[in-house]
Amino acid sequence: MEKELVILGLESSCDETACAITKGGKLLANAISSQISVHQKYGGVMPEIASRLHLENIACVLEDALKEAKITVDEVDAIAVTRGPGLIGALHVGIQAAKTLSLIYNKPLIPVHHLAGHIYANEFVSPLKFPLLAVVVSGGNTELVYMKEHLNFEIIGETKDDAIGESFDKVARVLGLPYPGGVAIDKLAKVGEHTYKLPNPLHDGSLNFSYSGLKTAVINLKHNLEQKGEEIVIENMAKSFQDVAVGMVLDRVKRATELYPVKQVVLAGGVSANSYLRSEITKLFEGSEIEVIIPPIWCTTDNAAMICKVGEYLYKQNVFADLSISVDPSWRIEDFKKF
Ligand code: KG4
């Protein structure tokens, strides 16, 4: 029988410090320390504060995970760590911790692409079936990724400017809603109506996205109404914005599945927690042969369990790094073996 690999994963790319341990792909521990309450005061993630908090918390989540899994680092087969994309200072904390563990305990080091992690988080729900279309929608990225097989990533569409999550956060800030804006807009949109006309850009036949114009349109509309002495109806603006922002995803996904022979569509990243996106994408493929995988909410936020998942596949392909590696804040998923 094949040995069940034990992978220890570390994640620190944004505002969650996390350590997880898997054995044979099954989750033994999943420790997460979230910084959201600290960043909320500033209306968004403050990179310098994020790095400092990762530094304070990384040893704690490591200790918690080892305790929960009831193992020692000696029993681990490899250390997997997020190398990018993300905030440079934040990523450094995870990478240095992983390198230290790798050096002291003489364990192989596996650099993992954060978005590959979000895609593979779905394996905690259901095995991935290829070819598939991964819809990566997060605070820093918006990409359609076509996968012919395991660890084969081809970006077939991506944002030309802002990420979808970034636009949710910025629009929320303009409307006076708390960070993370996506959660607040999602909640308000449920009681709002689509009354505001907003632009839906980029009709070039490609599978690319553009969110910057949509965000600016909301800002301008708010200022214009204020100048006229009119109040903006926040829930209606939330609904109008969300319809257009999510509508762009649904349109690209629909067209991508007409162009590529996919068996599965999987959602990935923080914005995949959006209730409207989750219900509409399910409806889009009702009665079709394409299976839709919606990750549970715990998989949509940053965690290290997903880093272990990718780490195990990379281990089986002998993808290891030496101690000279560094982070890459804008690492492309197609280059996941280049470091
Ligand atoms: O995956 P993530 O942590 O970002 C990156 O790693 O880049 O996702 C965070 C993003 C934020 O922009 C947040 O506003 C958004 O996910 N988000 C949502 C929802 N929950 C979180 N956006 C829309 N609807 C939600 N329910």
Coordinates of C-alpha atoms and ligand atoms in Angstrom, one line a residue:
M1 CA 0.0 0.0 0.0
E2 CA 1.2 3.5 -0.8
K3 CA 2.4 5.5 2.2
E4 CA 0.1 8.2 3.3
L5 CA 2.0 11.5 2.9
V6 CA 1.9 13.9 5.8
I7 CA 2.1 17.5 4.5
L8 CA 2.5 20.6 6.8
G9 CA 1.2 23.7 5.0
L10 CA 1.8 27.4 5.8
E11 CA -0.2 30.4 4.3
S12 CA 0.5 34.1 5.0
S13 CA -0.2 35.8 1.6
C14 CA -2.7 38.4 2.9
D15 CA -4.6 38.8 6.2
E16 CA -4.8 35.3 7.5
T17 CA -1.9 33.4 9.1
A18 CA -2.5 29.7 8.7
C19 CA -1.0 26.3 9.3
A20 CA -2.6 23.0 8.3
I21 CA -1.6 19.4 8.3
T22 CA -3.0 16.7 6.0
K23 CA -2.4 13.0 5.9
G24 CA -3.2 11.1 2.7
G25 CA -5.0 14.3 1.6
K26 CA -7.3 14.2 4.7
L27 CA -7.3 17.2 7.0
L28 CA -5.8 16.6 10.5
A29 CA -5.5 20.2 11.5
N30 CA -6.5 23.6 10.1
A31 CA -5.3 26.5 12.3
I32 CA -6.1 30.0 11.2
S33 CA -5.5 33.4 12.8
S34 CA -7.5 36.1 11.0
Q35 CA -6.4 39.7 11.1
I36 CA -9.7 41.1 9.7
S37 CA -10.8 42.8 12.9
V38 CA -7.5 44.8 13.0
H39 CA -7.6 45.9 9.3
Q40 CA -11.3 46.8 9.6
K41 CA -10.3 50.0 11.4
Y42 CA -8.5 51.1 8.3
G43 CA -11.1 50.1 5.8
G44 CA -8.7 47.6 4.1
V45 CA -5.6 45.5 4.6
M46 CA -2.6 47.6 5.7
P47 CA 0.4 45.6 4.3
E48 CA 2.9 46.6 7.0
I49 CA 0.5 45.7 9.9
A50 CA -0.3 42.4 8.1
S51 CA 3.4 41.5 8.0
R52 CA 3.9 42.3 11.7
L53 CA 0.9 40.3 12.7
H54 CA 2.0 37.3 10.6
L55 CA 5.3 37.4 12.4
E56 CA 3.5 37.4 15.8
N57 CA 1.1 34.6 14.9
I58 CA 3.0 32.1 12.7
A59 CA 4.5 30.2 15.6
C60 CA 1.2 30.1 17.4
V61 CA -0.7 28.6 14.4
L62 CA 2.1 26.1 13.9
E63 CA 1.9 25.0 17.5
D64 CA -1.9 24.8 17.4
A65 CA -1.9 22.7 14.2
L66 CA 0.7 20.2 15.5
K67 CA -1.2 19.9 18.8
E68 CA -4.5 19.4 17.0
A69 CA -3.0 16.8 14.6
K70 CA -1.2 15.1 17.5
I71 CA 2.1 14.9 15.6
T72 CA 5.6 16.3 15.6
V73 CA 7.4 18.0 12.7
D74 CA 9.6 14.9 12.6
E75 CA 6.7 12.9 11.4
V76 CA 5.9 15.3 8.5
D77 CA 7.0 14.4 5.0
A78 CA 7.3 17.9 3.5
I79 CA 6.7 21.6 4.2
A80 CA 4.4 23.3 1.7
V81 CA 4.2 27.1 1.7
T82 CA 2.5 29.9 -0.3
R83 CA 5.2 31.6 -2.4
G84 CA 2.8 34.1 -4.2
P85 CA 0.8 35.9 -5.3
G86 CA 0.1 38.2 -2.4
L87 CA 1.6 41.0 -0.2
I88 CA 5.4 40.8 -0.4
G89 CA 6.1 41.3 3.3
A90 CA 3.3 39.0 4.3
L91 CA 4.6 36.2 2.0
H92 CA 8.1 36.6 3.4
V93 CA 7.0 35.6 6.9
G94 CA 5.5 32.2 5.6
I95 CA 8.5 31.5 3.4
Q96 CA 11.0 32.2 6.1
A97 CA 9.1 30.0 8.6
A98 CA 8.9 27.2 6.0
K99 CA 12.6 27.4 5.1
T100 CA 13.5 27.4 8.8
L101 CA 11.4 24.2 9.4
S102 CA 12.9 22.6 6.3
L103 CA 16.4 23.4 7.4
I104 CA 16.1 22.3 11.0
Y105 CA 14.1 19.2 10.4
N106 CA 15.6 18.3 7.1
K107 CA 12.3 18.2 5.2
P108 CA 11.6 18.9 1.5
L109 CA 10.3 22.4 0.8
I110 CA 7.4 22.8 -1.6
P111 CA 6.5 26.3 -2.9
V112 CA 2.7 26.5 -3.7
H113 CA 0.8 29.0 -5.8
H114 CA -1.9 30.6 -3.7
L115 CA -4.6 30.5 -6.5
A116 CA -3.8 26.8 -7.2
G117 CA -4.5 26.4 -3.5
H118 CA -7.9 28.0 -3.9
I119 CA -8.8 25.8 -6.9
Y120 CA -7.6 22.6 -5.0
A121 CA -9.6 23.6 -1.9
N122 CA -12.5 22.1 -3.8
E123 CA -11.0 18.7 -3.5
F124 CA -12.1 18.7 0.2
V125 CA -15.7 18.7 -1.3
S126 CA -15.3 16.5 -4.4
P127 CA -12.5 15.2 -6.6
L128 CA -11.6 17.4 -9.5
K129 CA -12.7 16.1 -12.9
F130 CA -10.8 17.1 -16.0
P131 CA -11.0 19.1 -18.2
L132 CA -12.3 21.7 -15.9
L133 CA -12.8 25.5 -15.7
A134 CA -11.7 27.2 -12.5
V135 CA -13.4 30.5 -11.8
V136 CA -10.9 32.3 -9.6
V137 CA -12.5 35.4 -8.1
S138 CA -10.7 37.0 -5.2
G139 CA -9.5 40.2 -3.6
G140 CA -6.4 40.3 -5.8
N141 CA -7.2 38.2 -8.8
T142 CA -9.9 37.5 -11.4
E143 CA -9.1 34.7 -13.7
L144 CA -10.6 31.9 -15.7
V145 CA -8.2 28.9 -15.6
Y146 CA -8.6 26.0 -17.9
M147 CA -7.2 22.7 -16.6
K148 CA -6.7 19.7 -18.9
E149 CA -5.4 17.6 -16.0
H150 CA -3.9 17.9 -12.5
L151 CA -1.4 20.7 -12.2
N152 CA -2.0 22.0 -15.7
F153 CA -3.1 25.6 -15.6
E154 CA -3.9 27.8 -18.6
I155 CA -5.3 31.3 -18.1
I156 CA -8.0 31.8 -20.7
G157 CA -9.4 35.1 -19.3
E158 CA -8.3 37.6 -16.7
T159 CA -8.9 41.1 -15.5
K160 CA -7.4 44.0 -17.4
D161 CA -7.4 46.3 -14.3
D162 CA -9.0 45.7 -10.9
A163 CA -9.9 42.4 -9.4
I164 CA -13.5 41.7 -8.7
G165 CA -13.0 41.6 -4.9
E166 CA -11.1 44.8 -5.0
S167 CA -14.0 46.5 -6.7
F168 CA -16.5 45.1 -4.1
D169 CA -14.2 46.5 -1.4
K170 CA -13.8 49.9 -3.0
V171 CA -17.4 50.3 -3.8
A172 CA -18.3 49.3 -0.2
R173 CA -15.9 51.9 1.1
V174 CA -17.5 54.6 -1.0
L175 CA -20.9 53.6 0.3
G176 CA -19.6 53.7 3.9
L177 CA -19.7 50.0 4.4
P178 CA -17.1 48.0 6.5
Y179 CA -14.2 45.9 5.2
P180 CA -14.4 43.3 3.7
G181 CA -16.8 45.0 1.5
G182 CA -18.0 42.0 -0.4
V183 CA -19.7 40.6 2.6
A184 CA -21.5 43.8 3.3
I185 CA -22.6 44.3 -0.3
D186 CA -23.8 40.7 -0.6
K187 CA -26.0 41.2 2.5
L188 CA -27.5 44.5 1.5
A189 CA -28.1 43.4 -2.1
K190 CA -30.5 40.8 -0.8
V191 CA -32.9 43.6 0.2
G192 CA -32.1 45.9 -2.6
E193 CA -33.4 46.4 -6.2
H194 CA -31.5 46.9 -9.4
T195 CA -32.5 50.6 -9.9
Y196 CA -29.2 52.2 -10.9
K197 CA -27.8 52.0 -14.5
L198 CA -24.1 51.0 -14.4
P199 CA -21.7 50.3 -17.3
N200 CA -20.9 46.8 -18.3
P201 CA -17.6 47.2 -20.1
L202 CA -15.3 45.1 -22.4
H203 CA -17.3 43.6 -25.2
D204 CA -14.3 42.6 -27.3
G205 CA -15.3 38.9 -27.6
S206 CA -12.5 37.8 -25.2
L207 CA -12.9 36.1 -21.9
N208 CA -11.3 39.0 -20.1
F209 CA -12.7 41.2 -17.3
S210 CA -12.6 44.9 -16.4
Y211 CA -13.8 46.3 -13.1
S212 CA -12.2 49.7 -12.9
G213 CA -14.8 51.5 -14.9
L214 CA -17.7 49.9 -12.9
K215 CA -16.1 51.1 -9.7
T216 CA -15.6 54.7 -11.0
A217 CA -19.2 54.8 -12.3
V218 CA -20.5 54.0 -8.8
I219 CA -18.2 56.8 -7.3
N220 CA -19.3 59.3 -10.0
L221 CA -23.0 58.5 -9.6
K222 CA -22.8 58.9 -5.8
H223 CA -21.1 62.3 -6.2
N224 CA -23.6 63.5 -8.8
L225 CA -26.6 62.5 -6.7
E226 CA -25.0 64.3 -3.7
Q227 CA -24.5 67.4 -5.7
K228 CA -28.2 67.4 -6.6
G229 CA -29.0 66.9 -2.9
E230 CA -30.3 63.4 -3.5
E231 CA -29.6 60.5 -1.2
I232 CA -28.2 57.3 -2.6
V233 CA -30.3 54.2 -1.8
I234 CA -27.4 52.0 -0.6
E235 CA -29.1 48.7 -0.8
N236 CA -30.3 49.4 -4.4
M237 CA -26.7 50.5 -5.3
A238 CA -25.4 47.3 -3.7
K239 CA -27.8 45.2 -5.8
S240 CA -27.2 47.2 -9.0
F241 CA -23.4 46.9 -8.6
Q242 CA -23.4 43.2 -7.6
D243 CA -25.7 42.3 -10.6
V244 CA -23.2 43.9 -13.0
A245 CA -20.0 42.6 -11.3
V246 CA -21.3 39.0 -10.9
G247 CA -23.0 39.2 -14.3
M248 CA -19.6 39.7 -16.0
V249 CA -18.4 36.5 -14.4
L250 CA -21.5 34.6 -15.4
D251 CA -21.2 35.8 -19.0
R252 CA -17.5 34.8 -19.3
V253 CA -18.1 31.5 -17.6
K254 CA -21.0 30.7 -20.0
R255 CA -18.9 31.6 -23.1
A256 CA -15.8 29.7 -21.8
T257 CA -17.8 26.5 -21.4
E258 CA -19.1 26.9 -25.0
L259 CA -15.5 27.2 -26.2
Y260 CA -13.8 24.5 -24.0
P261 CA -15.0 20.9 -23.4
V262 CA -15.2 21.1 -19.6
K263 CA -16.7 18.4 -17.3
Q264 CA -16.6 20.6 -14.2
V265 CA -16.8 24.3 -13.2
V266 CA -15.2 25.1 -9.9
L267 CA -15.4 28.3 -7.9
A268 CA -12.4 29.5 -6.1
G269 CA -11.3 32.5 -4.0
G270 CA -12.9 34.9 -1.5
V271 CA -15.6 36.2 -3.8
S272 CA -16.9 32.7 -4.4
A273 CA -18.6 33.2 -1.0
N274 CA -21.0 35.6 -2.8
S275 CA -24.5 34.2 -2.4
Y276 CA -25.7 35.6 -5.7
L277 CA -22.8 34.2 -7.7
R278 CA -23.2 30.8 -6.0
S279 CA -27.0 30.6 -6.8
E280 CA -26.7 32.0 -10.3
I281 CA -23.8 29.8 -11.4
T282 CA -25.7 26.7 -10.2
K283 CA -28.8 27.8 -12.2
L284 CA -26.6 28.4 -15.3
F285 CA -25.7 24.7 -15.5
E286 CA -28.9 23.2 -14.3
G287 CA -29.8 20.3 -16.6
S288 CA -26.4 20.4 -18.3
E289 CA -23.7 17.7 -18.2
I290 CA -21.4 20.2 -16.5
E291 CA -21.0 19.7 -12.8
V292 CA -20.6 22.8 -10.7
I293 CA -18.5 22.6 -7.5
I294 CA -19.2 25.3 -4.9
P295 CA -16.6 25.3 -2.1
P296 CA -17.9 25.5 1.5
I297 CA -17.4 29.0 3.0
W298 CA -14.4 27.9 5.1
C299 CA -12.6 27.0 1.8
T300 CA -13.3 30.4 0.2
T301 CA -11.3 32.3 2.8
D302 CA -7.5 31.9 3.0
N303 CA -6.3 28.8 4.7
A304 CA -3.4 26.4 4.7
A305 CA -5.4 23.2 4.1
M306 CA -5.6 24.1 0.4
I307 CA -1.8 24.6 0.4
C308 CA -1.3 21.1 1.8
K309 CA -3.6 19.8 -1.0
V310 CA -1.5 21.3 -3.8
G311 CA 1.6 20.4 -1.9
E312 CA 0.8 16.7 -1.9
Y313 CA 0.3 16.7 -5.7
L314 CA 3.6 18.6 -6.2
Y315 CA 5.4 16.2 -3.9
K316 CA 4.2 13.3 -6.1
Q317 CA 5.7 15.1 -9.1
N318 CA 9.0 15.8 -7.2
V319 CA 8.5 19.6 -7.3
F320 CA 10.8 20.8 -4.5
A321 CA 12.7 24.0 -3.9
D322 CA 16.0 24.6 -2.2
L323 CA 16.6 27.2 0.5
S324 CA 17.5 29.9 -1.9
I325 CA 13.9 30.5 -3.0
S326 CA 12.1 33.7 -2.3
V327 CA 8.6 35.0 -2.6
D328 CA 6.9 36.3 -5.8
P329 CA 4.1 38.7 -5.1
S330 CA 2.8 38.5 -8.8
W331 CA 3.6 34.9 -9.5
R332 CA 1.4 33.7 -12.5
I333 CA -0.3 30.4 -12.0
E334 CA 1.0 29.1 -15.4
D335 CA 4.6 29.5 -13.9
F336 CA 3.8 27.5 -10.8
K337 CA 6.9 25.3 -11.3
K338 CA 9.2 28.2 -12.0
F339 CA 10.9 29.6 -8.9
Ligands
KG4_1 O1 -9.5 35.2 -1.6 P1 -9.3 36.5 -0.8 O2 -8.9 36.4 0.6 O3 -8.5 37.5 -1.6 C1 -7.2 37.2 -2.0 O4 -6.5 36.3 -1.4 O5 -6.8 38.0 -2.9 O6 -10.8 37.2 -0.8 C2 -11.0 38.4 -0.2 C3 -12.1 39.1 -1.0 C4 -12.4 40.5 -0.5 O7 -12.3 41.4 -1.6 C5 -13.8 40.4 0.0 O8 -14.6 41.5 -0.1 C6 -14.4 39.3 -1.0 O9 -13.3 38.4 -1.1 N1 -15.6 38.6 -0.4 C7 -16.8 38.7 -1.0 C8 -17.7 38.0 -0.2 N2 -17.0 37.5 0.9 C9 -15.7 37.9 0.7 N3 -17.1 39.3 -2.2 C10 -18.4 39.2 -2.5 N4 -19.4 38.6 -1.8 C11 -19.0 37.9 -0.6 N5 -19.9 37.3 0.1

